[in-house]
Amino acid sequence: MRLLQVFLLPVVALAMLSCASPQDKAFEAQGKVHNERLRLVEKYQNCIEEAGGDTLKVETCDQYLKASEALN
């Protein structure tokens, strides 16, 4: 019986430590939102570069900027 406790205790302790806390999950989700915002801003910048001085194309590019701001 004692031998079973010796092996079972580390297994249970490891299982409890490996579970992600709500803070860890929130931090990970925030990181994903941040990465998505960066991706949208990069798309916006590339779109503006390609648009040159064409105001119609610049207005089309604004969708990326608005989407990025919506993630705030």
Short mmCIF file of N, CA, C and O in Angstrom, two decimals:
data_model
loop_
_atom_site.label_atom_id
_atom_site.label_comp_id
_atom_site.label_asym_id
_atom_site.label_seq_id
_atom_site.Cartn_x
_atom_site.Cartn_y
_atom_site.Cartn_z
N MET A 1 0.82 -1.19 0.00
CA MET A 1 0.00 0.00 0.00
C MET A 1 0.87 1.26 0.00
O MET A 1 0.56 2.23 -0.66
N ARG A 2 1.93 1.23 0.78
CA ARG A 2 2.84 2.36 0.85
C ARG A 2 3.51 2.62 -0.49
O ARG A 2 3.69 3.76 -0.91
N LEU A 3 3.83 1.55 -1.19
CA LEU A 3 4.45 1.66 -2.49
C LEU A 3 3.51 2.33 -3.49
O LEU A 3 3.93 3.17 -4.30
N LEU A 4 2.23 2.03 -3.41
CA LEU A 4 1.23 2.64 -4.27
C LEU A 4 1.14 4.14 -4.00
O LEU A 4 1.06 4.95 -4.93
N GLN A 5 1.19 4.54 -2.75
CA GLN A 5 1.15 5.95 -2.39
C GLN A 5 2.38 6.69 -2.91
O GLN A 5 2.28 7.83 -3.35
N VAL A 6 3.52 6.06 -2.86
CA VAL A 6 4.76 6.68 -3.32
C VAL A 6 4.69 6.97 -4.82
O VAL A 6 5.15 8.02 -5.28
N PHE A 7 4.11 6.09 -5.58
CA PHE A 7 3.99 6.30 -7.02
C PHE A 7 2.81 7.19 -7.40
O PHE A 7 2.87 7.94 -8.36
N LEU A 8 1.75 7.10 -6.65
CA LEU A 8 0.53 7.84 -6.97
C LEU A 8 0.66 9.33 -6.63
O LEU A 8 0.16 10.18 -7.38
N LEU A 9 1.34 9.67 -5.57
CA LEU A 9 1.48 11.07 -5.16
C LEU A 9 2.17 11.92 -6.22
O LEU A 9 1.66 12.98 -6.58
N PRO A 10 3.30 11.52 -6.79
CA PRO A 10 3.92 12.35 -7.84
C PRO A 10 3.06 12.46 -9.09
O PRO A 10 3.03 13.50 -9.74
N VAL A 11 2.34 11.41 -9.42
CA VAL A 11 1.49 11.45 -10.61
C VAL A 11 0.36 12.46 -10.41
O VAL A 11 0.08 13.27 -11.31
N VAL A 12 -0.27 12.46 -9.27
CA VAL A 12 -1.35 13.40 -8.98
C VAL A 12 -0.80 14.83 -8.91
O VAL A 12 -1.41 15.76 -9.45
N ALA A 13 0.34 15.01 -8.28
CA ALA A 13 0.94 16.34 -8.18
C ALA A 13 1.30 16.87 -9.57
O ALA A 13 1.06 18.04 -9.87
N LEU A 14 1.85 16.05 -10.42
CA LEU A 14 2.19 16.46 -11.77
C LEU A 14 0.95 16.81 -12.58
O LEU A 14 0.94 17.79 -13.33
N ALA A 15 -0.10 16.05 -12.41
CA ALA A 15 -1.35 16.32 -13.13
C ALA A 15 -1.94 17.66 -12.70
O ALA A 15 -2.44 18.42 -13.53
N MET A 16 -1.86 17.96 -11.43
CA MET A 16 -2.40 19.23 -10.93
C MET A 16 -1.57 20.41 -11.41
O MET A 16 -2.11 21.47 -11.73
N LEU A 17 -0.27 20.26 -11.48
CA LEU A 17 0.60 21.34 -11.91
C LEU A 17 0.53 21.59 -13.41
O LEU A 17 0.79 22.70 -13.87
N SER A 18 0.18 20.57 -14.17
CA SER A 18 0.16 20.72 -15.63
C SER A 18 -1.11 21.41 -16.13
O SER A 18 -1.16 21.83 -17.28
N CYS A 19 -2.12 21.51 -15.30
CA CYS A 19 -3.35 22.17 -15.70
C CYS A 19 -3.12 23.68 -15.82
O CYS A 19 -2.50 24.30 -14.96
N ALA A 20 -3.62 24.26 -16.89
CA ALA A 20 -3.46 25.70 -17.11
C ALA A 20 -4.47 26.46 -16.26
O ALA A 20 -5.64 26.08 -16.17
N SER A 21 -4.01 27.52 -15.66
CA SER A 21 -4.90 28.34 -14.85
C SER A 21 -5.69 29.28 -15.76
O SER A 21 -5.32 29.50 -16.91
N PRO A 22 -6.77 29.86 -15.27
CA PRO A 22 -7.52 30.83 -16.07
C PRO A 22 -6.66 32.02 -16.50
O PRO A 22 -6.85 32.56 -17.59
N GLN A 23 -5.71 32.39 -15.66
CA GLN A 23 -4.82 33.50 -16.02
C GLN A 23 -3.94 33.13 -17.21
O GLN A 23 -3.71 33.95 -18.10
N ASP A 24 -3.47 31.89 -17.23
CA ASP A 24 -2.66 31.43 -18.35
C ASP A 24 -3.47 31.43 -19.64
O ASP A 24 -2.98 31.85 -20.70
N LYS A 25 -4.71 30.97 -19.56
CA LYS A 25 -5.57 30.94 -20.73
C LYS A 25 -5.88 32.36 -21.22
O LYS A 25 -5.90 32.62 -22.42
N ALA A 26 -6.12 33.28 -20.29
CA ALA A 26 -6.40 34.66 -20.67
C ALA A 26 -5.18 35.30 -21.30
O ALA A 26 -5.30 36.04 -22.29
N PHE A 27 -4.01 35.02 -20.77
CA PHE A 27 -2.77 35.56 -21.33
C PHE A 27 -2.54 35.04 -22.74
O PHE A 27 -2.17 35.79 -23.64
N GLU A 28 -2.81 33.77 -22.95
CA GLU A 28 -2.65 33.18 -24.27
C GLU A 28 -3.65 33.78 -25.27
O GLU A 28 -3.29 34.09 -26.40
N ALA A 29 -4.88 33.98 -24.84
CA ALA A 29 -5.89 34.57 -25.71
C ALA A 29 -5.52 36.01 -26.06
O ALA A 29 -5.69 36.44 -27.21
N GLN A 30 -5.02 36.75 -25.09
CA GLN A 30 -4.60 38.12 -25.34
C GLN A 30 -3.44 38.16 -26.33
O GLN A 30 -3.38 39.05 -27.19
N GLY A 31 -2.55 37.21 -26.24
CA GLY A 31 -1.44 37.12 -27.19
C GLY A 31 -1.93 36.85 -28.61
O GLY A 31 -1.42 37.43 -29.57
N LYS A 32 -2.95 36.00 -28.73
CA LYS A 32 -3.51 35.73 -30.06
C LYS A 32 -4.17 36.97 -30.64
O LYS A 32 -4.04 37.24 -31.84
N VAL A 33 -4.87 37.73 -29.81
CA VAL A 33 -5.50 38.97 -30.27
C VAL A 33 -4.43 39.96 -30.72
O VAL A 33 -4.55 40.62 -31.76
N HIS A 34 -3.37 40.05 -29.95
CA HIS A 34 -2.27 40.97 -30.29
C HIS A 34 -1.64 40.58 -31.63
O HIS A 34 -1.38 41.45 -32.47
N ASN A 35 -1.42 39.29 -31.83
CA ASN A 35 -0.83 38.83 -33.09
C ASN A 35 -1.76 39.10 -34.27
O ASN A 35 -1.30 39.47 -35.35
N GLU A 36 -3.05 38.95 -34.07
CA GLU A 36 -4.01 39.24 -35.13
C GLU A 36 -4.01 40.73 -35.47
O GLU A 36 -4.09 41.10 -36.64
N ARG A 37 -3.92 41.57 -34.45
CA ARG A 37 -3.85 43.02 -34.70
C ARG A 37 -2.61 43.37 -35.49
O ARG A 37 -2.66 44.17 -36.43
N LEU A 38 -1.48 42.78 -35.16
CA LEU A 38 -0.24 43.03 -35.90
C LEU A 38 -0.37 42.58 -37.35
O LEU A 38 0.09 43.27 -38.26
N ARG A 39 -1.00 41.45 -37.55
CA ARG A 39 -1.19 40.94 -38.91
C ARG A 39 -2.06 41.89 -39.73
O ARG A 39 -1.75 42.19 -40.89
N LEU A 40 -3.12 42.40 -39.12
CA LEU A 40 -4.01 43.33 -39.83
C LEU A 40 -3.31 44.66 -40.13
O LEU A 40 -3.50 45.23 -41.20
N VAL A 41 -2.50 45.13 -39.21
CA VAL A 41 -1.77 46.38 -39.44
C VAL A 41 -0.75 46.20 -40.56
O VAL A 41 -0.59 47.09 -41.41
N GLU A 42 -0.10 45.04 -40.61
CA GLU A 42 0.83 44.77 -41.70
C GLU A 42 0.11 44.73 -43.04
O GLU A 42 0.60 45.26 -44.04
N LYS A 43 -1.06 44.10 -43.06
CA LYS A 43 -1.85 44.07 -44.29
C LYS A 43 -2.24 45.49 -44.71
O LYS A 43 -2.20 45.82 -45.89
N TYR A 44 -2.61 46.30 -43.73
CA TYR A 44 -2.98 47.69 -44.02
C TYR A 44 -1.79 48.45 -44.63
O TYR A 44 -1.94 49.14 -45.64
N GLN A 45 -0.64 48.30 -44.02
CA GLN A 45 0.55 49.00 -44.51
C GLN A 45 0.92 48.55 -45.92
O GLN A 45 1.24 49.38 -46.78
N ASN A 46 0.84 47.26 -46.17
CA ASN A 46 1.13 46.74 -47.51
C ASN A 46 0.12 47.24 -48.52
O ASN A 46 0.47 47.60 -49.65
N CYS A 47 -1.12 47.28 -48.12
CA CYS A 47 -2.19 47.74 -49.00
C CYS A 47 -1.99 49.22 -49.35
O CYS A 47 -2.16 49.63 -50.50
N ILE A 48 -1.61 50.03 -48.37
CA ILE A 48 -1.38 51.46 -48.60
C ILE A 48 -0.21 51.66 -49.56
O ILE A 48 -0.27 52.51 -50.46
N GLU A 49 0.83 50.86 -49.38
CA GLU A 49 1.98 50.96 -50.28
C GLU A 49 1.59 50.62 -51.72
O GLU A 49 2.01 51.29 -52.65
N GLU A 50 0.78 49.59 -51.88
CA GLU A 50 0.35 49.18 -53.21
C GLU A 50 -0.63 50.18 -53.81
O GLU A 50 -0.69 50.33 -55.03
N ALA A 51 -1.41 50.85 -52.97
CA ALA A 51 -2.42 51.79 -53.46
C ALA A 51 -1.80 53.05 -54.04
O ALA A 51 -2.38 53.67 -54.93
N GLY A 52 -0.64 53.40 -53.55
CA GLY A 52 0.00 54.63 -54.04
C GLY A 52 -0.86 55.83 -53.66
O GLY A 52 -1.19 56.03 -52.52
N GLY A 53 -1.24 56.61 -54.64
CA GLY A 53 -2.05 57.80 -54.37
C GLY A 53 -3.51 57.63 -54.73
O GLY A 53 -4.28 58.58 -54.65
N ASP A 54 -3.92 56.42 -55.10
CA ASP A 54 -5.30 56.17 -55.49
C ASP A 54 -6.20 56.17 -54.25
O ASP A 54 -6.14 55.28 -53.41
N THR A 55 -7.03 57.19 -54.14
CA THR A 55 -7.86 57.33 -52.94
C THR A 55 -8.89 56.22 -52.81
O THR A 55 -9.25 55.83 -51.69
N LEU A 56 -9.38 55.70 -53.93
CA LEU A 56 -10.34 54.61 -53.86
C LEU A 56 -9.71 53.36 -53.26
O LEU A 56 -10.33 52.69 -52.42
N LYS A 57 -8.49 53.07 -53.66
CA LYS A 57 -7.79 51.91 -53.10
C LYS A 57 -7.44 52.13 -51.63
O LYS A 57 -7.48 51.20 -50.83
N VAL A 58 -7.10 53.37 -51.26
CA VAL A 58 -6.78 53.68 -49.87
C VAL A 58 -8.01 53.46 -49.00
O VAL A 58 -7.91 52.94 -47.89
N GLU A 59 -9.18 53.85 -49.49
CA GLU A 59 -10.41 53.63 -48.73
C GLU A 59 -10.68 52.14 -48.55
O GLU A 59 -11.19 51.72 -47.52
N THR A 60 -10.32 51.36 -49.56
CA THR A 60 -10.48 49.91 -49.45
C THR A 60 -9.53 49.35 -48.38
O THR A 60 -9.90 48.45 -47.63
N CYS A 61 -8.35 49.93 -48.30
CA CYS A 61 -7.37 49.48 -47.30
C CYS A 61 -7.81 49.79 -45.88
O CYS A 61 -7.38 49.13 -44.93
N ASP A 62 -8.65 50.77 -45.73
CA ASP A 62 -9.10 51.18 -44.39
C ASP A 62 -9.83 50.06 -43.66
O ASP A 62 -9.93 50.09 -42.42
N GLN A 63 -10.34 49.08 -44.39
CA GLN A 63 -11.03 47.96 -43.73
C GLN A 63 -10.08 47.22 -42.79
O GLN A 63 -10.49 46.74 -41.74
N TYR A 64 -8.81 47.11 -43.17
CA TYR A 64 -7.84 46.44 -42.31
C TYR A 64 -7.58 47.24 -41.04
O TYR A 64 -7.49 46.68 -39.95
N LEU A 65 -7.49 48.54 -41.19
CA LEU A 65 -7.25 49.39 -40.03
C LEU A 65 -8.45 49.36 -39.08
O LEU A 65 -8.28 49.26 -37.87
N LYS A 66 -9.64 49.42 -39.62
CA LYS A 66 -10.86 49.37 -38.79
C LYS A 66 -10.97 48.02 -38.08
O LYS A 66 -11.37 47.97 -36.91
N ALA A 67 -10.63 46.95 -38.77
CA ALA A 67 -10.67 45.63 -38.14
C ALA A 67 -9.66 45.54 -37.01
O ALA A 67 -9.93 44.96 -35.95
N SER A 68 -8.50 46.13 -37.21
CA SER A 68 -7.48 46.14 -36.17
C SER A 68 -7.94 46.91 -34.95
O SER A 68 -7.74 46.50 -33.81
N GLU A 69 -8.58 48.05 -35.19
CA GLU A 69 -9.08 48.85 -34.07
C GLU A 69 -10.22 48.15 -33.34
O GLU A 69 -10.38 48.33 -32.13
N ALA A 70 -10.99 47.38 -34.06
CA ALA A 70 -12.11 46.65 -33.43
C ALA A 70 -11.61 45.60 -32.45
O ALA A 70 -12.33 45.24 -31.51
N LEU A 71 -10.41 45.11 -32.65
CA LEU A 71 -9.86 44.10 -31.75
C LEU A 71 -9.32 44.70 -30.46
O LEU A 71 -8.88 43.98 -29.58
N ASN A 72 -9.35 45.97 -30.34
CA ASN A 72 -8.80 46.63 -29.17
C ASN A 72 -9.57 46.38 -27.93
O ASN A 72 -10.47 46.03 -27.55
#
